[in-house]
Amino acid sequence: MNDPLIAAALAARAHAFAPFSKFRVGAALEDAGGGIHTGCNVENATYGLTVCAERVAVFKAISEGVRNFRRVAVAADTASLTPPCGACRQILWEFCGDVEITLVNLQGKTEIYQLKDLFPKPFDVSYL
Ligand code: THU
């Protein structure tokens, strides 16, 4: 994979803790300086406390002081590429704005979206 962000998302997927769903996901964020921040899904025996790969990546980066992002990649093992869930779209919108999101699978198939197209009419701080 030529794109280091896609490679990072695929590599992060290897760390997924998904013993319940067996559905392993990796995510990677590129910050404004070109740095890469990764996450994987982390499941929980209560199921409801599971956190998706995208939110793990965002929260890791935010907790390290990073605030500006320009790209996101999400990796999963599905023929029809896996998009971020609704909760992750909200979090990505609030912390990343209208970022470019690349979806990828293990065969290297990719699709690129803008978050505004996946998440139209978002609620955000502008309404508060
Ligand atoms: N999951 C993610 O980590 N990201 C997505 O974009 C979709 C879903 C996780 C949550 C859960 O651990 C498993 O995939 C099945 O829903």
XYZ file of C-alpha atoms and ligand atoms in Angstrom:
144
model
C 0.000 0.000 0.000
C 1.601 3.296 -1.103
C -0.448 5.566 1.132
C 1.026 5.506 4.660
C -2.333 6.479 6.156
C -4.013 3.443 4.606
C -1.113 1.240 5.681
C -1.479 2.587 9.228
C -5.204 1.832 9.324
C -4.600 -1.717 8.117
C -1.811 -2.201 10.658
C -3.944 -0.800 13.495
C -6.666 -3.314 12.635
C -4.287 -6.082 13.718
C -4.594 -4.789 17.301
C -8.409 -4.875 17.346
C -9.877 -6.340 20.521
C -13.021 -7.896 19.050
C -13.591 -11.282 20.729
C -17.389 -10.847 20.656
C -18.129 -9.661 17.127
C -14.879 -10.917 15.526
C -15.289 -7.806 13.365
C -11.902 -6.138 13.367
C -11.508 -2.491 12.379
C -8.526 -0.161 12.150
C -8.524 3.609 11.773
C -5.862 6.209 11.131
C -5.968 10.017 11.243
C -3.528 12.298 9.482
C -2.959 15.542 11.344
C -2.168 18.924 9.824
C 1.547 18.314 10.213
C 1.436 14.916 8.543
C 1.536 12.911 11.785
C -0.491 9.718 11.950
C -2.680 8.612 14.878
C -4.209 5.154 14.923
C -6.964 3.256 16.674
C -8.685 -0.116 16.659
C -12.050 -1.215 17.982
C -12.001 -2.211 21.640
C -14.940 -4.390 22.673
C -16.307 -5.060 26.134
C -18.196 -7.954 27.732
C -21.127 -5.626 28.342
C -21.126 -4.988 24.570
C -22.481 -1.459 25.000
C -19.169 -0.090 26.233
C -17.422 -1.052 23.014
C -15.570 1.794 21.326
C -15.053 1.906 17.572
C -11.647 2.226 15.940
C -12.392 5.740 14.692
C -13.225 7.117 18.127
C -10.205 5.441 19.696
C -8.000 7.147 17.089
C -9.646 10.554 17.638
C -9.468 10.349 21.421
C -5.859 9.187 21.375
C -4.865 12.110 19.175
C -6.892 14.681 21.114
C -5.433 13.434 24.389
C -1.966 14.075 22.983
C -2.781 17.681 22.130
C -3.455 17.290 18.422
C -6.320 19.456 17.154
C -6.185 19.691 13.354
C -6.800 16.792 11.019
C -6.955 16.494 7.264
C -7.584 12.832 6.422
C -9.008 9.637 7.920
C -8.658 6.009 6.801
C -10.823 3.106 7.984
C -9.843 -0.531 7.347
C -12.066 -3.603 7.666
C -12.370 -7.024 6.042
C -15.553 -6.507 4.018
C -16.177 -6.630 0.275
C -18.556 -3.693 0.566
C -16.294 -1.211 2.322
C -17.125 -0.478 5.971
C -18.106 3.143 6.686
C -17.952 4.856 10.100
C -21.016 4.310 12.306
C -23.297 7.215 13.187
C -21.666 7.885 16.554
C -18.233 8.037 14.924
C -19.507 10.383 12.203
C -20.602 12.793 14.938
C -17.246 12.610 16.723
C -15.282 12.894 13.477
C -17.350 15.948 12.490
C -16.761 17.683 15.814
C -13.024 17.073 15.907
C -12.061 16.857 12.236
C -14.708 18.838 10.350
C -15.314 17.949 6.741
C -12.364 15.588 6.364
C -11.618 13.200 3.549
C -12.319 9.597 4.577
C -10.723 6.673 2.764
C -12.288 3.253 3.269
C -10.139 0.221 2.534
C -10.400 -3.550 2.743
C -7.790 -6.294 2.931
C -7.736 -6.675 -0.847
C -6.716 -3.031 -1.190
C -10.049 -1.856 -2.583
C -10.573 1.803 -1.656
C -13.301 4.433 -1.780
C -12.938 8.090 -0.810
C -15.699 10.220 0.725
C -16.020 13.656 2.270
C -17.504 13.499 5.752
C -20.182 16.082 4.847
C -21.564 13.619 2.298
C -21.709 10.797 4.869
C -23.051 13.100 7.586
C -25.319 15.800 6.167
C -26.925 18.427 8.432
C -24.790 17.698 11.516
C -25.539 19.047 14.959
C -22.457 20.793 16.276
C -21.173 23.666 18.389
C -22.587 26.200 15.922
C -26.070 25.477 17.368
C -25.136 26.037 20.994
N -16.795 -0.879 14.393
C -15.773 0.008 14.285
O -14.805 -0.054 15.049
N -15.839 0.953 13.333
C -16.787 1.006 12.351
O -16.701 1.845 11.463
C -17.899 0.043 12.378
C -17.990 -0.818 13.584
C -16.696 -1.957 15.393
C -17.553 -1.860 16.597
C -17.633 -3.317 17.009
O -16.492 -3.657 17.784
C -17.567 -4.091 15.717
O -17.017 -3.185 14.774
C -18.902 -4.592 15.228
O -19.848 -3.577 15.185
